[in-house]
Short mmCIF file of C-alpha atoms and ligand atoms in Angstrom, two decimals:
data_model
loop_
_atom_site.label_atom_id
_atom_site.label_comp_id
_atom_site.label_asym_id
_atom_site.label_seq_id
_atom_site.Cartn_x
_atom_site.Cartn_y
_atom_site.Cartn_z
CA MET A 1296 71.31 106.68 28.40
CA THR A 1297 72.48 109.50 29.00
CA ALA A 1298 70.76 112.54 31.22
CA ALA A 1299 67.76 113.41 29.73
CA GLN A 1300 67.99 115.70 27.24
CA GLN A 1301 71.42 115.67 27.24
CA THR A 1302 71.69 114.05 23.97
CA ILE A 1303 74.23 116.17 21.89
CA HIS A 1304 77.48 114.81 21.61
CA VAL A 1305 80.30 117.93 21.71
CA GLY A 1306 83.92 117.19 21.82
CA GLY A 1307 84.03 115.68 24.47
CA GLU A 1308 80.77 117.30 26.63
CA TRP A 1309 76.80 115.93 27.00
CA ARG A 1310 75.20 118.73 26.50
CA ALA A 1311 71.47 119.97 25.87
CA ALA A 1312 71.03 122.25 22.72
CA LEU A 1313 72.26 125.45 22.81
CA SER A 1314 68.24 127.14 22.52
CA GLY A 1315 67.52 124.87 24.79
CA THR A 1316 64.89 123.25 22.46
CA THR A 1317 64.13 119.42 23.56
CA ARG A 1318 62.20 117.04 21.08
CA GLU A 1319 59.76 114.52 22.08
CA ILE A 1320 60.22 110.52 21.07
CA ILE A 1321 56.50 108.70 19.69
CA ASP A 1322 56.33 105.07 20.82
CA PRO A 1323 54.75 104.50 17.65
CA VAL A 1324 52.82 101.45 19.28
CA ASP A 1325 50.60 103.67 21.29
CA ALA A 1326 51.28 107.33 19.62
CA THR A 1327 52.33 108.77 22.77
CA PRO A 1328 56.24 110.38 23.70
CA PHE A 1329 59.02 107.57 26.18
CA GLU A 1330 61.70 109.46 26.03
CA VAL A 1331 63.23 113.59 25.62
CA VAL A 1332 66.16 114.80 23.73
CA ALA A 1333 67.80 117.48 22.32
CA GLU A 1334 66.68 119.43 19.55
CA GLY A 1335 70.04 120.57 17.96
CA GLY A 1336 70.40 123.29 16.04
CA VAL A 1337 73.29 125.05 13.99
CA ALA A 1338 74.83 126.62 16.51
CA ASP A 1339 75.05 123.01 17.75
CA THR A 1340 76.09 122.04 14.81
CA ASP A 1341 78.77 124.56 13.30
CA ASP A 1342 80.37 123.81 17.05
CA ALA A 1343 79.99 119.45 17.04
CA VAL A 1344 81.84 120.64 13.65
CA ALA A 1345 85.02 122.39 14.44
CA ALA A 1346 85.30 119.64 17.64
CA ALA A 1347 85.56 117.36 14.80
CA ARG A 1348 87.83 119.95 12.52
CA ALA A 1349 90.42 120.16 16.05
CA ALA A 1350 90.29 116.53 16.68
CA PHE A 1351 91.89 115.33 12.96
CA ASP A 1352 93.87 118.19 12.57
CA PHE A 1353 96.02 118.13 16.15
CA GLY A 1354 94.18 114.62 17.95
CA ALA A 1355 95.31 111.38 17.90
CA TRP A 1356 92.31 109.32 16.41
CA PRO A 1357 93.91 110.38 12.54
CA ARG A 1358 97.99 109.32 14.18
CA THR A 1359 96.54 106.15 16.06
CA PRO A 1360 97.89 103.38 14.23
CA ALA A 1361 95.65 101.32 12.48
CA ALA A 1362 96.01 97.97 14.68
CA GLU A 1363 95.61 99.63 17.71
CA ARG A 1364 92.58 101.41 16.03
CA ALA A 1365 91.03 97.77 15.02
CA ALA A 1366 92.11 96.66 18.32
CA LEU A 1367 89.20 100.07 19.56
CA LEU A 1368 86.59 98.73 17.25
CA ARG A 1369 86.60 95.19 18.69
CA ARG A 1370 86.33 96.48 21.74
CA VAL A 1371 82.94 97.84 20.98
CA ALA A 1372 81.57 94.55 19.11
CA VAL A 1373 82.09 93.42 22.65
CA LEU A 1374 80.51 96.61 24.64
CA LEU A 1375 78.10 95.34 21.93
CA GLU A 1376 77.51 92.15 22.95
CA ARG A 1377 77.60 92.45 26.56
CA ASP A 1378 74.41 95.37 25.57
CA ARG A 1379 72.31 93.80 23.51
CA GLU A 1380 69.60 92.81 24.96
CA ARG A 1381 68.76 96.72 26.23
CA ILE A 1382 70.10 98.08 22.90
CA GLY A 1383 67.80 95.33 21.19
CA ALA A 1384 64.68 96.75 22.82
CA LEU A 1385 65.46 100.37 22.57
CA GLU A 1386 65.79 100.35 18.99
CA SER A 1387 62.60 97.90 19.01
CA ARG A 1388 61.25 100.65 20.87
CA ASP A 1389 61.81 103.72 19.20
CA ALA A 1390 61.75 101.97 15.40
CA GLY A 1391 58.61 100.14 16.00
CA LYS A 1392 61.11 96.72 15.35
CA THR A 1393 60.02 93.28 16.69
CA LEU A 1394 62.34 92.72 19.79
CA GLN A 1395 63.61 89.60 17.65
CA GLU A 1396 64.84 92.66 14.60
CA GLY A 1397 66.67 94.51 17.54
CA ARG A 1398 68.43 91.87 18.39
CA VAL A 1399 69.46 90.82 14.67
CA ASP A 1400 70.03 94.31 14.36
CA VAL A 1401 72.90 94.84 17.23
CA ASP A 1402 74.51 91.49 15.75
CA CYS A 1403 74.89 93.08 12.51
CA VAL A 1404 76.12 96.24 13.46
CA ARG A 1405 78.63 93.98 15.47
CA ASP A 1406 80.06 92.14 12.70
CA ALA A 1407 79.79 96.07 10.83
CA PHE A 1408 82.33 97.03 13.27
CA ARG A 1409 84.63 93.46 13.63
CA TYR A 1410 83.84 93.05 9.66
CA PHE A 1411 86.11 97.16 9.16
CA ALA A 1412 87.95 95.87 12.09
CA ASP A 1413 89.92 93.40 9.90
CA LEU A 1414 89.88 94.92 6.76
CA VAL A 1415 91.78 97.40 7.78
CA GLU A 1416 94.10 95.13 10.07
CA ASN A 1417 95.47 92.50 7.04
CA GLU A 1418 96.37 95.38 4.46
CA GLY A 1419 99.43 96.39 6.40
CA GLY A 1420 101.24 99.49 6.68
CA GLY A 1421 103.24 100.64 3.55
CA GLY A 1422 100.76 101.50 1.11
CA ARG A 1423 101.26 99.92 -2.59
CA ALA A 1424 104.23 99.71 -4.64
CA VAL A 1425 103.47 101.49 -7.97
CA ASP A 1426 106.52 99.83 -11.28
CA ALA A 1427 107.41 103.28 -12.61
CA GLY A 1428 109.47 101.22 -14.90
CA SER A 1429 112.99 102.52 -13.55
CA ASP A 1430 114.98 101.70 -10.62
CA GLU A 1431 115.74 105.22 -10.43
CA ILE A 1432 112.03 105.74 -9.75
CA ARG A 1433 109.75 104.46 -5.82
CA SER A 1434 106.67 104.72 -5.69
CA VAL A 1435 103.79 103.99 -3.89
CA VAL A 1436 99.81 105.03 -3.44
CA VAL A 1437 98.74 104.98 0.03
CA HIS A 1438 95.56 106.05 1.30
CA GLU A 1439 95.03 108.36 3.99
CA PRO A 1440 91.31 109.50 6.22
CA VAL A 1441 89.06 111.67 4.26
CA GLY A 1442 89.39 114.34 7.16
CA VAL A 1443 85.92 115.49 9.27
CA CYS A 1444 82.72 112.86 8.35
CA ALA A 1445 78.98 114.24 8.40
CA LEU A 1446 77.55 110.91 9.10
CA ILE A 1447 73.53 111.78 8.50
CA THR A 1448 71.44 107.84 8.62
CA PRO A 1449 67.42 107.40 8.32
CA TRP A 1450 65.01 106.35 11.07
CA ASN A 1451 64.05 102.73 9.71
CA TYR A 1452 68.24 101.11 10.46
CA PRO A 1453 68.53 103.88 12.90
CA LEU A 1454 71.84 101.48 14.38
CA LEU A 1455 72.06 99.40 11.10
CA GLN A 1456 73.15 102.74 8.79
CA ALA A 1457 75.20 104.40 11.71
CA SER A 1458 77.50 101.42 12.00
CA TRP A 1459 77.87 101.48 7.66
CA LYS A 1460 79.49 104.64 8.46
CA ILE A 1461 81.32 105.08 11.32
CA ALA A 1462 82.97 101.87 11.88
CA PRO A 1463 84.55 102.52 7.76
CA ALA A 1464 85.56 105.80 9.32
CA LEU A 1465 86.39 105.10 12.45
CA ALA A 1466 89.02 102.28 10.74
CA ALA A 1467 90.01 104.96 8.30
CA GLY A 1468 91.65 107.29 10.99
CA ASN A 1469 88.59 110.16 10.19
CA THR A 1470 86.66 112.53 12.94
CA PHE A 1471 83.43 111.92 12.71
CA VAL A 1472 79.66 114.31 13.29
CA ILE A 1473 76.71 112.05 13.33
CA LYS A 1474 73.14 113.31 12.77
CA PRO A 1475 71.07 110.34 12.99
CA SER A 1476 67.08 110.88 12.20
CA GLU A 1477 64.44 113.28 14.99
CA ILE A 1478 62.43 110.52 15.29
CA THR A 1479 64.85 107.98 16.05
CA PRO A 1480 68.46 108.43 17.54
CA LEU A 1481 68.17 106.74 20.81
CA THR A 1482 70.34 103.91 19.52
CA THR A 1483 72.62 105.99 17.98
CA VAL A 1484 72.99 108.15 21.28
CA VAL A 1485 73.75 104.99 23.00
CA LEU A 1486 76.45 103.28 20.29
CA VAL A 1487 78.26 107.06 21.12
CA GLU A 1488 78.28 106.57 24.42
CA LEU A 1489 79.72 103.01 23.66
CA LEU A 1490 82.68 104.42 21.97
CA LEU A 1491 83.76 106.45 24.68
CA GLU A 1492 83.48 103.29 26.62
CA ALA A 1493 85.41 101.77 24.24
CA GLY A 1494 87.97 104.35 24.49
CA LEU A 1495 87.94 106.96 21.40
CA PRO A 1496 89.73 110.35 22.29
CA LEU A 1497 87.19 112.63 23.09
CA GLY A 1498 86.94 115.19 20.32
CA ALA A 1499 86.66 111.72 17.87
CA ALA A 1500 83.15 110.85 17.56
CA ASN A 1501 80.31 113.88 17.87
CA ILE A 1502 76.61 113.63 18.09
CA VAL A 1503 73.95 116.25 16.82
CA THR A 1504 70.32 115.43 17.41
CA GLY A 1505 68.06 118.29 15.28
CA PRO A 1506 66.38 118.36 12.30
CA GLY A 1507 66.98 117.33 8.77
CA ASP A 1508 66.73 120.49 7.51
CA THR A 1509 69.18 122.55 10.43
CA VAL A 1510 70.82 120.30 11.43
CA GLY A 1511 71.59 117.61 8.49
CA ALA A 1512 71.45 120.81 6.12
CA ARG A 1513 74.66 122.68 7.79
CA LEU A 1514 76.67 119.22 7.98
CA ALA A 1515 75.99 119.02 4.33
CA GLU A 1516 76.82 122.47 2.95
CA HIS A 1517 79.18 122.89 6.17
CA PRO A 1518 83.49 123.95 4.80
CA GLN A 1519 84.61 122.03 7.51
CA VAL A 1520 83.18 119.21 6.23
CA ASP A 1521 85.68 117.03 3.92
CA LEU A 1522 82.88 114.30 3.06
CA VAL A 1523 78.81 113.65 3.52
CA SER A 1524 77.57 110.74 4.54
CA PHE A 1525 73.58 110.67 3.80
CA THR A 1526 71.44 107.31 3.90
CA GLY A 1527 68.07 108.57 3.46
CA GLY A 1528 65.26 109.58 0.91
CA LEU A 1529 65.71 110.33 -2.31
CA ILE A 1530 64.45 113.85 -2.32
CA SER A 1531 66.81 114.81 0.73
CA GLY A 1532 69.66 113.65 -0.81
CA THR A 1533 69.40 115.11 -3.75
CA LYS A 1534 69.12 118.93 -1.44
CA VAL A 1535 72.63 116.94 -0.04
CA ALA A 1536 73.73 116.64 -3.15
CA ARG A 1537 73.13 120.15 -3.67
CA SER A 1538 74.15 121.70 -0.34
CA ALA A 1539 77.59 120.19 -0.60
CA ALA A 1540 78.88 121.15 -4.08
CA ASP A 1541 79.30 124.03 -3.09
CA SER A 1542 82.71 123.66 -1.18
CA VAL A 1543 83.23 120.06 -3.12
CA LYS A 1544 83.30 117.60 -0.65
CA LYS A 1545 83.42 114.12 -0.87
CA VAL A 1546 79.37 113.10 -1.44
CA ALA A 1547 78.25 109.22 -0.63
CA LEU A 1548 74.39 108.49 -1.31
CA GLU A 1549 72.47 105.38 -0.12
CA LEU A 1550 68.94 106.24 -1.41
CA GLY A 1551 65.31 104.23 -1.80
CA GLY A 1552 64.69 101.40 -3.84
CA LYS A 1553 61.39 100.40 -5.90
CA ASN A 1554 62.57 96.90 -5.62
CA PRO A 1555 61.57 93.71 -8.08
CA ASN A 1556 61.46 90.98 -6.39
CA VAL A 1557 60.94 88.67 -10.55
CA VAL A 1558 59.22 84.54 -9.65
CA PHE A 1559 59.18 82.58 -12.76
CA ALA A 1560 56.91 79.83 -13.21
CA ASP A 1561 59.28 77.18 -12.30
CA ALA A 1562 60.76 77.40 -9.41
CA CYS A 1563 56.62 76.41 -8.06
CA SER A 1564 56.84 73.58 -10.14
CA THR A 1565 57.77 71.46 -6.72
CA PRO A 1566 54.71 72.61 -3.77
CA GLU A 1567 58.54 73.16 -1.30
CA GLY A 1568 59.51 75.23 -4.91
CA PHE A 1569 56.33 77.19 -4.42
CA ASP A 1570 56.00 77.37 -0.27
CA THR A 1571 59.89 78.78 -0.60
CA ALA A 1572 58.61 81.33 -2.97
CA VAL A 1573 55.66 82.69 -1.35
CA ASP A 1574 57.11 82.79 2.15
CA GLN A 1575 60.25 84.45 0.78
CA ALA A 1576 58.32 86.75 -1.18
CA LEU A 1577 56.02 87.76 1.89
CA ASN A 1578 58.95 88.37 4.27
CA ALA A 1579 60.60 90.33 1.46
CA ALA A 1580 57.22 92.65 1.44
CA PHE A 1581 56.81 93.45 4.91
CA ILE A 1582 59.53 92.41 6.92
CA HIS A 1583 59.39 96.06 9.53
CA SER A 1584 56.20 97.32 7.75
CA GLY A 1585 57.85 97.12 4.22
CA GLN A 1586 60.23 100.19 5.53
CA VAL A 1587 63.34 98.64 4.70
CA CYS A 1588 64.57 100.27 1.76
CA SER A 1589 65.62 97.17 -0.33
CA ALA A 1590 62.19 95.74 0.17
CA GLY A 1591 60.57 93.26 -2.82
CA SER A 1592 56.76 95.46 -2.95
CA ARG A 1593 57.26 95.08 -6.25
CA LEU A 1594 56.24 91.12 -7.79
CA ILE A 1595 56.39 90.13 -10.66
CA ILE A 1596 55.26 86.78 -11.70
CA GLU A 1597 55.09 84.77 -14.77
CA GLU A 1598 51.95 84.72 -15.68
CA PRO A 1599 50.63 81.26 -15.44
CA LEU A 1600 51.42 81.05 -11.54
CA ARG A 1601 49.92 84.41 -10.76
CA ASP A 1602 46.76 83.49 -9.07
CA ARG A 1603 47.04 81.07 -7.37
CA PHE A 1604 50.79 82.09 -5.40
CA VAL A 1605 48.57 85.42 -5.49
CA ALA A 1606 46.13 83.93 -3.04
CA GLU A 1607 48.60 81.74 -0.79
CA LEU A 1608 50.15 84.80 -0.57
CA SER A 1609 47.81 87.39 0.78
CA ARG A 1610 46.50 84.56 2.64
CA ARG A 1611 49.58 84.43 5.12
CA ALA A 1612 49.73 87.69 4.82
CA GLU A 1613 46.36 88.46 6.73
CA LEU A 1614 47.98 86.22 9.33
CA ILE A 1615 50.56 88.47 9.91
CA ARG A 1616 50.20 89.38 13.39
CA LEU A 1617 50.60 92.64 14.82
CA GLY A 1618 51.48 94.60 17.73
CA ARG A 1619 53.86 95.59 19.97
CA GLY A 1620 57.52 94.17 19.20
CA THR A 1621 57.96 93.08 22.47
CA ASP A 1622 54.65 90.89 22.92
CA ALA A 1623 54.62 87.14 22.14
CA GLY A 1624 54.10 86.08 18.89
CA VAL A 1625 54.11 89.75 17.27
CA GLU A 1626 55.62 89.32 13.61
CA CYS A 1627 55.09 92.97 12.63
CA GLY A 1628 55.46 95.82 14.64
CA PRO A 1629 54.26 99.75 13.68
CA LEU A 1630 54.82 102.40 11.00
CA VAL A 1631 56.60 104.63 12.69
CA SER A 1632 55.04 107.77 12.46
CA ALA A 1633 52.27 109.71 11.86
CA ALA A 1634 53.34 110.60 8.46
CA GLN A 1635 54.54 107.25 7.12
CA LEU A 1636 51.14 105.64 8.18
CA ALA A 1637 48.94 108.76 6.03
CA ARG A 1638 51.93 107.78 3.34
CA THR A 1639 50.52 104.36 2.67
CA GLU A 1640 46.96 105.24 3.35
CA ALA A 1641 46.82 107.93 0.13
CA TYR A 1642 49.21 105.45 -1.70
CA VAL A 1643 46.92 102.31 -1.38
CA ALA A 1644 43.95 105.00 -1.94
CA SER A 1645 46.00 105.65 -5.51
CA ALA A 1646 46.28 102.04 -6.67
CA LEU A 1647 42.53 101.55 -5.88
CA ALA A 1648 41.11 104.19 -7.42
CA GLU A 1649 43.77 102.96 -10.55
CA GLY A 1650 42.33 99.93 -11.05
CA ALA A 1651 44.43 97.48 -8.39
CA ALA A 1652 42.51 94.71 -7.54
CA LEU A 1653 42.94 94.08 -3.11
CA ARG A 1654 43.76 90.88 -2.11
CA ALA A 1655 44.88 91.42 1.26
CA GLY A 1656 44.68 94.64 4.03
CA GLY A 1657 44.24 97.41 2.59
CA GLY A 1658 44.05 99.51 5.81
CA ARG A 1659 44.83 100.20 9.08
CA PRO A 1660 43.33 97.53 12.43
CA ALA A 1661 41.75 98.65 15.05
CA GLY A 1662 43.65 100.44 17.80
CA PRO A 1663 46.31 102.97 18.46
CA GLY A 1664 49.07 103.30 17.16
CA TYR A 1665 51.08 103.75 13.74
CA PHE A 1666 49.78 100.23 12.08
CA PHE A 1667 48.05 98.98 8.42
CA ARG A 1668 47.88 96.11 7.69
CA PRO A 1669 49.77 94.47 5.21
CA THR A 1670 48.67 94.88 1.66
CA VAL A 1671 48.74 93.34 -1.79
CA LEU A 1672 47.41 95.31 -4.26
CA ASP A 1673 47.48 92.71 -7.11
CA ARG A 1674 46.39 93.45 -11.32
CA CYS A 1675 49.05 96.45 -11.24
CA HIS A 1676 50.76 98.35 -14.03
CA ARG A 1677 53.95 100.80 -14.30
CA GLY A 1678 51.74 103.17 -14.99
CA MET A 1679 50.57 103.41 -11.79
CA ARG A 1680 52.37 106.04 -9.07
CA VAL A 1681 52.19 102.88 -6.24
CA VAL A 1682 54.29 101.19 -9.04
CA ARG A 1683 57.20 103.27 -9.13
CA GLU A 1684 57.10 105.16 -6.23
CA GLU A 1685 58.45 103.99 -3.02
CA VAL A 1686 55.38 104.12 -0.32
CA PHE A 1687 57.99 102.75 2.32
CA GLY A 1688 55.22 100.44 4.38
CA PRO A 1689 53.67 97.33 3.83
CA VAL A 1690 51.98 97.04 0.03
CA LEU A 1691 52.80 94.32 -2.75
CA THR A 1692 51.80 95.17 -5.94
CA VAL A 1693 52.11 92.80 -8.50
CA GLU A 1694 52.60 92.77 -11.70
CA THR A 1695 52.75 89.58 -14.10
CA PHE A 1696 55.33 88.79 -17.48
CA ARG A 1697 55.08 85.92 -20.02
CA THR A 1698 58.28 85.65 -20.99
CA GLU A 1699 61.97 86.17 -19.90
CA GLU A 1700 62.33 89.36 -21.43
CA GLU A 1701 59.80 90.72 -20.59
CA ALA A 1702 60.43 90.18 -16.96
CA VAL A 1703 64.11 92.14 -17.18
CA ALA A 1704 62.41 94.13 -18.72
CA LEU A 1705 59.44 95.32 -16.18
CA ALA A 1706 62.61 94.66 -13.74
CA ASN A 1707 64.47 97.19 -15.20
CA ASP A 1708 61.86 99.51 -15.40
CA THR A 1709 62.52 102.35 -12.55
CA GLU A 1710 64.28 104.85 -12.17
CA TYR A 1711 66.12 103.35 -8.77
CA GLY A 1712 68.50 100.76 -8.70
CA LEU A 1713 68.74 99.07 -5.57
CA ALA A 1714 68.13 95.68 -5.50
CA GLY A 1715 66.27 92.74 -7.03
CA ALA A 1716 65.54 88.64 -6.89
CA VAL A 1717 65.06 86.00 -9.10
CA TRP A 1718 63.20 82.93 -8.40
CA THR A 1719 63.55 80.15 -11.25
CA SER A 1720 65.14 76.68 -10.71
CA ASP A 1721 67.09 77.30 -14.31
CA GLU A 1722 70.72 77.60 -13.32
CA HIS A 1723 71.79 79.02 -16.79
CA ARG A 1724 68.22 81.35 -16.78
CA ALA A 1725 69.39 82.77 -12.47
CA ARG A 1726 72.88 83.65 -14.11
CA ARG A 1727 71.69 85.49 -17.37
CA VAL A 1728 68.29 87.44 -15.56
CA ALA A 1729 71.15 88.10 -13.06
CA GLY A 1730 73.81 89.27 -15.58
CA LEU A 1731 70.63 91.99 -16.94
CA LEU A 1732 69.96 92.94 -13.74
CA ARG A 1733 70.51 97.04 -13.53
CA HIS A 1734 70.65 96.93 -10.00
CA GLY A 1735 73.53 97.20 -6.93
CA THR A 1736 72.67 94.23 -5.37
CA VAL A 1737 70.76 91.04 -6.82
CA TRP A 1738 69.36 87.56 -4.78
CA ILE A 1739 68.94 84.37 -6.60
CA ASN A 1740 66.53 82.48 -5.33
CA ASP A 1741 66.66 84.31 -2.41
CA PHE A 1742 65.71 87.83 -0.64
CA HIS A 1743 67.54 89.98 1.48
CA PRO A 1744 70.26 88.90 2.97
CA TYR A 1745 73.64 90.95 2.80
CA LEU A 1746 77.29 90.64 3.41
CA PRO A 1747 79.49 92.61 5.19
CA GLN A 1748 82.37 91.69 3.15
CA ALA A 1749 80.10 92.98 0.03
CA GLU A 1750 79.76 96.41 -0.75
CA TRP A 1751 75.56 97.46 -0.76
CA GLY A 1752 74.34 100.52 -2.33
CA GLY A 1753 72.67 100.80 -6.18
CA PHE A 1754 72.00 102.42 -9.58
CA GLY A 1755 70.36 105.06 -10.84
CA LYS A 1756 68.57 107.18 -8.67
CA SER A 1757 69.66 105.15 -5.81
CA GLY A 1758 71.93 106.36 -4.70
CA ILE A 1759 76.03 107.01 -5.12
CA GLY A 1760 79.09 105.21 -3.85
CA ARG A 1761 78.86 102.26 -1.98
CA GLU A 1762 78.13 101.66 1.82
CA LEU A 1763 80.19 97.90 3.00
CA GLY A 1764 82.93 95.87 1.68
CA PRO A 1765 86.79 97.56 0.71
CA GLY A 1766 84.02 99.93 -1.39
CA GLY A 1767 82.99 101.67 0.64
CA PHE A 1768 85.74 101.98 3.16
CA ALA A 1769 87.56 103.72 0.37
CA GLU A 1770 84.82 105.92 0.22
CA TYR A 1771 85.85 106.90 3.26
CA ARG A 1772 89.75 107.13 1.71
CA GLU A 1773 92.19 109.66 -0.34
CA ALA A 1774 94.47 107.88 -2.75
CA LYS A 1775 97.81 109.79 -2.48
CA HIS A 1776 100.31 108.00 -4.22
CA ILE A 1777 103.52 109.46 -3.86
CA TYR A 1778 106.79 109.33 -6.13
CA GLN A 1779 110.20 109.74 -5.60
CA ASN A 1780 113.04 110.57 -7.72
CA LEU A 1781 116.26 108.56 -6.75
CA ALA A 1782 118.38 110.59 -8.74
CA PRO A 1783 117.72 113.61 -9.71
CA ARG A 1784 118.48 116.82 -12.63
CA PRO A 1785 117.32 119.01 -15.09
CA VAL A 1786 114.26 118.07 -17.39
CA ARG A 1787 116.08 120.56 -19.93
CA TRP A 1788 112.11 121.40 -21.04
CA PHE A 1789 112.78 124.95 -21.76
CA ALA A 1790 115.95 126.08 -22.97
CA GLY A 1791 117.07 128.89 -21.02
CA THR A 1792 119.22 127.55 -18.02
CA THR A 1793 121.75 128.16 -15.20
CA ALA A 1794 124.33 125.63 -15.06
CA LYS A 1795 127.62 126.40 -15.10
CA GLY A 1796 129.52 124.97 -17.56
P1 LIG B 2284 64.72 110.96 5.14
O1 LIG B 2284 65.24 111.64 4.34
O2 LIG B 2284 63.50 112.21 5.32
O3 LIG B 2284 65.68 111.57 6.23
C1 LIG B 2284 67.26 110.82 6.86
C2 LIG B 2284 68.27 111.36 6.90
O4 LIG B 2284 67.79 112.77 6.76
C3 LIG B 2284 67.66 112.15 8.78
O5 LIG B 2284 68.33 112.06 9.29
C4 LIG B 2284 66.80 114.18 8.26
O6 LIG B 2284 66.44 114.97 9.36
C5 LIG B 2284 67.39 113.87 7.28
N1 LIG B 2284 67.49 115.16 6.49
C6 LIG B 2284 66.04 115.37 5.54
N2 LIG B 2284 66.58 116.75 4.94
C7 LIG B 2284 67.80 116.72 4.93
C8 LIG B 2284 68.59 118.27 4.10
N3 LIG B 2284 67.74 119.04 3.89
N4 LIG B 2284 70.16 117.51 3.94
C9 LIG B 2284 69.86 117.33 5.01
N5 LIG B 2284 69.53 116.09 5.20
C10 LIG B 2284 68.51 116.29 5.82
O7 LIG B 2284 64.74 110.02 4.96
P2 LIG B 2284 64.11 108.22 6.22
O8 LIG B 2284 62.61 109.05 5.88
O9 LIG B 2284 64.66 108.89 7.45
O10 LIG B 2284 64.25 107.39 5.42
C11 LIG B 2284 63.15 106.70 4.40
C12 LIG B 2284 64.27 106.79 3.43
O11 LIG B 2284 65.92 106.18 3.52
C13 LIG B 2284 64.13 105.59 2.52
O12 LIG B 2284 63.56 106.35 1.18
C14 LIG B 2284 65.11 104.52 1.87
O13 LIG B 2284 64.56 104.07 0.71
C15 LIG B 2284 66.01 105.11 2.42
N6 LIG B 2284 67.32 103.76 2.62
C16 LIG B 2284 68.17 103.97 2.30
C17 LIG B 2284 68.87 102.82 2.07
C18 LIG B 2284 69.55 102.72 1.41
O14 LIG B 2284 70.59 101.80 1.81
N7 LIG B 2284 69.86 102.47 0.46
C19 LIG B 2284 68.91 102.10 3.50
C20 LIG B 2284 67.88 102.88 4.72
C21 LIG B 2284 67.22 103.68 3.94
#
C-alpha cells in the first residue's frame, strides 16, 4: 500500500486530498479502524479528470498498438498472481469476506484482465469492411476508444467490479478516473499501483478516494468525461444518470437485483437432487452474507416440496459459521457496515410484522462487529417489502407456486431483472422457463457462476448496458464509419452549377 493517506493518484503522482481530509477504514469484524485514506473532493476530482483528459488527448496510451495494450494487461494478470495472498487478505479485511472469497476474487480479476487482453488482440486491426454495393466505394467500420472514462464502484466486490471496468477500458485504449466505494477503497488503490508497475503510461490511470455525493457526482456530471460506468444501488444509479444527462455522455449502469431461485419438485425427486438444490439455495442466498447483487434472495418453490426443503435449508443455515474471514473454519463474514446491519435488521422486522414465519436466524449473534445470522423467512408474498426490495444481507424469503405459469409470473414480478435460476430435471421445462425469465443471467440447475466471455447485466431497473463479453467491451468504444468515394463526381441534386461546359 502506498503511504498512508496518499491514496489519490493524479497524473502519475500519489497524494493526499487537497483539503487534507482523511477517512478511517473500518474492520467490519470488530468495528475498529485499521487504515486511513485520503477523503478527496471536487477539486481532487477535477485534477484527476484533467490528467486523464491530457493523457487521452496527447498521451501514449490511446496510441499504443492493440498487441502492446494486451501485453500490459497480461503483465497485470501476472502481478495479481504474484500478490494473490496479500490482496486476497486485504479484500477479506476491508469488505468482511472470507479469505477464500478474497482469493477467488483475485483470481477472477486476473481472468478479467486476461480475457480483455485476448479479446483486443484477437480481433485484429483494420475494422469491419462493409459492402457498399459499388467498386467505387470503400467502406469500413472501425472502433475507437470513447475517451476519458469515469468508473464508480461499490463495496461488495470492490476489486472485481473495478476490474470489470478497468480491464476493458484500458484494452480499448481509454484513460480513466476510478472512484471506489468510500468504505472499501484499499484493493483498488493496490490495483492502480499494479497498473503502474506493469508500465501503464502516467496519467492513463487515476484514482480519487472519496464519497459518492461529491467525487462520484462530480465525475458523473463532468463535461470532460466521455463515459461514466457505475455499479451500485438503484438510487445512486438514477442520480448518476441524471447528472450525466446534461453533457450527454455515455452511461453504463449495473444496479441491484432481487433474484428468484425457482425450484420445481422434480429437481428433488432423488436424495442427491434434493441435497444439491438445498445446498445451492443456501449458497445462492448466503455467500458473502447475501451482499451480492445476484444473490438468490427469493426462493420460489413448488408447494408440495416447501416444508421438507425449508426445514433442511433452515437447519443448514443455522450451522453456518460466522467470524473473521481469515480464521480457520469460518464460512461467512459480517455485513460491511453498521448501516448495512441496521438496514438488514429493519427488513427482517418489517417482514415479521407483515406475517412472515421465521425459520432460521433473525438477529445478531452475541459479540462485536456487524454480524447478522443467516435468516430464512417462510410464508412470504409479493406484498411484503422484503420480497420486493433488495436487502443486501443474509435474508432469504420463501414463496410457493403450484403451476409452471405461476412460477414464471412470480419470478418476473420484480422491477429488477439481474439474474435468476430454475431447478428442474425436465429439459423441456428448463428451456421453456429460461426463455421466459426476464433476467440478464439465467442459470439452469446452478446458481452464481459467471464467465468473463459472457455479458453480465440486467433487464429492467437492474441497469443499462452490459459488462464482460464483447458487449461489455463495446461500452468502452465508439464505432466510426469511414466511407471513401474512390471516384468522386458531382451529385447534381441542386439545379444551379458552377461547372463549366
Ligand atoms: P451505492 O449506490 O451506495 O454506491 C456505489 C458507488 O456509488 C460508491 O462508490 C458510492 O460512493 C457512489 N455514489 C453514491 N452516490 C453517488 C452519486 N450521487 N453520484 C455518483 N456516485 C455515487 O451502492 P453500494 O451500497 O456501494 O453497493 C451495493 C449496490 O451495488 C447494491 O444495490 C448491489 O446490487 C449493487 N451492485 C450491482 C452489481 C451488478 O453487477 N449489477 C454488482 C455489485 C453491486
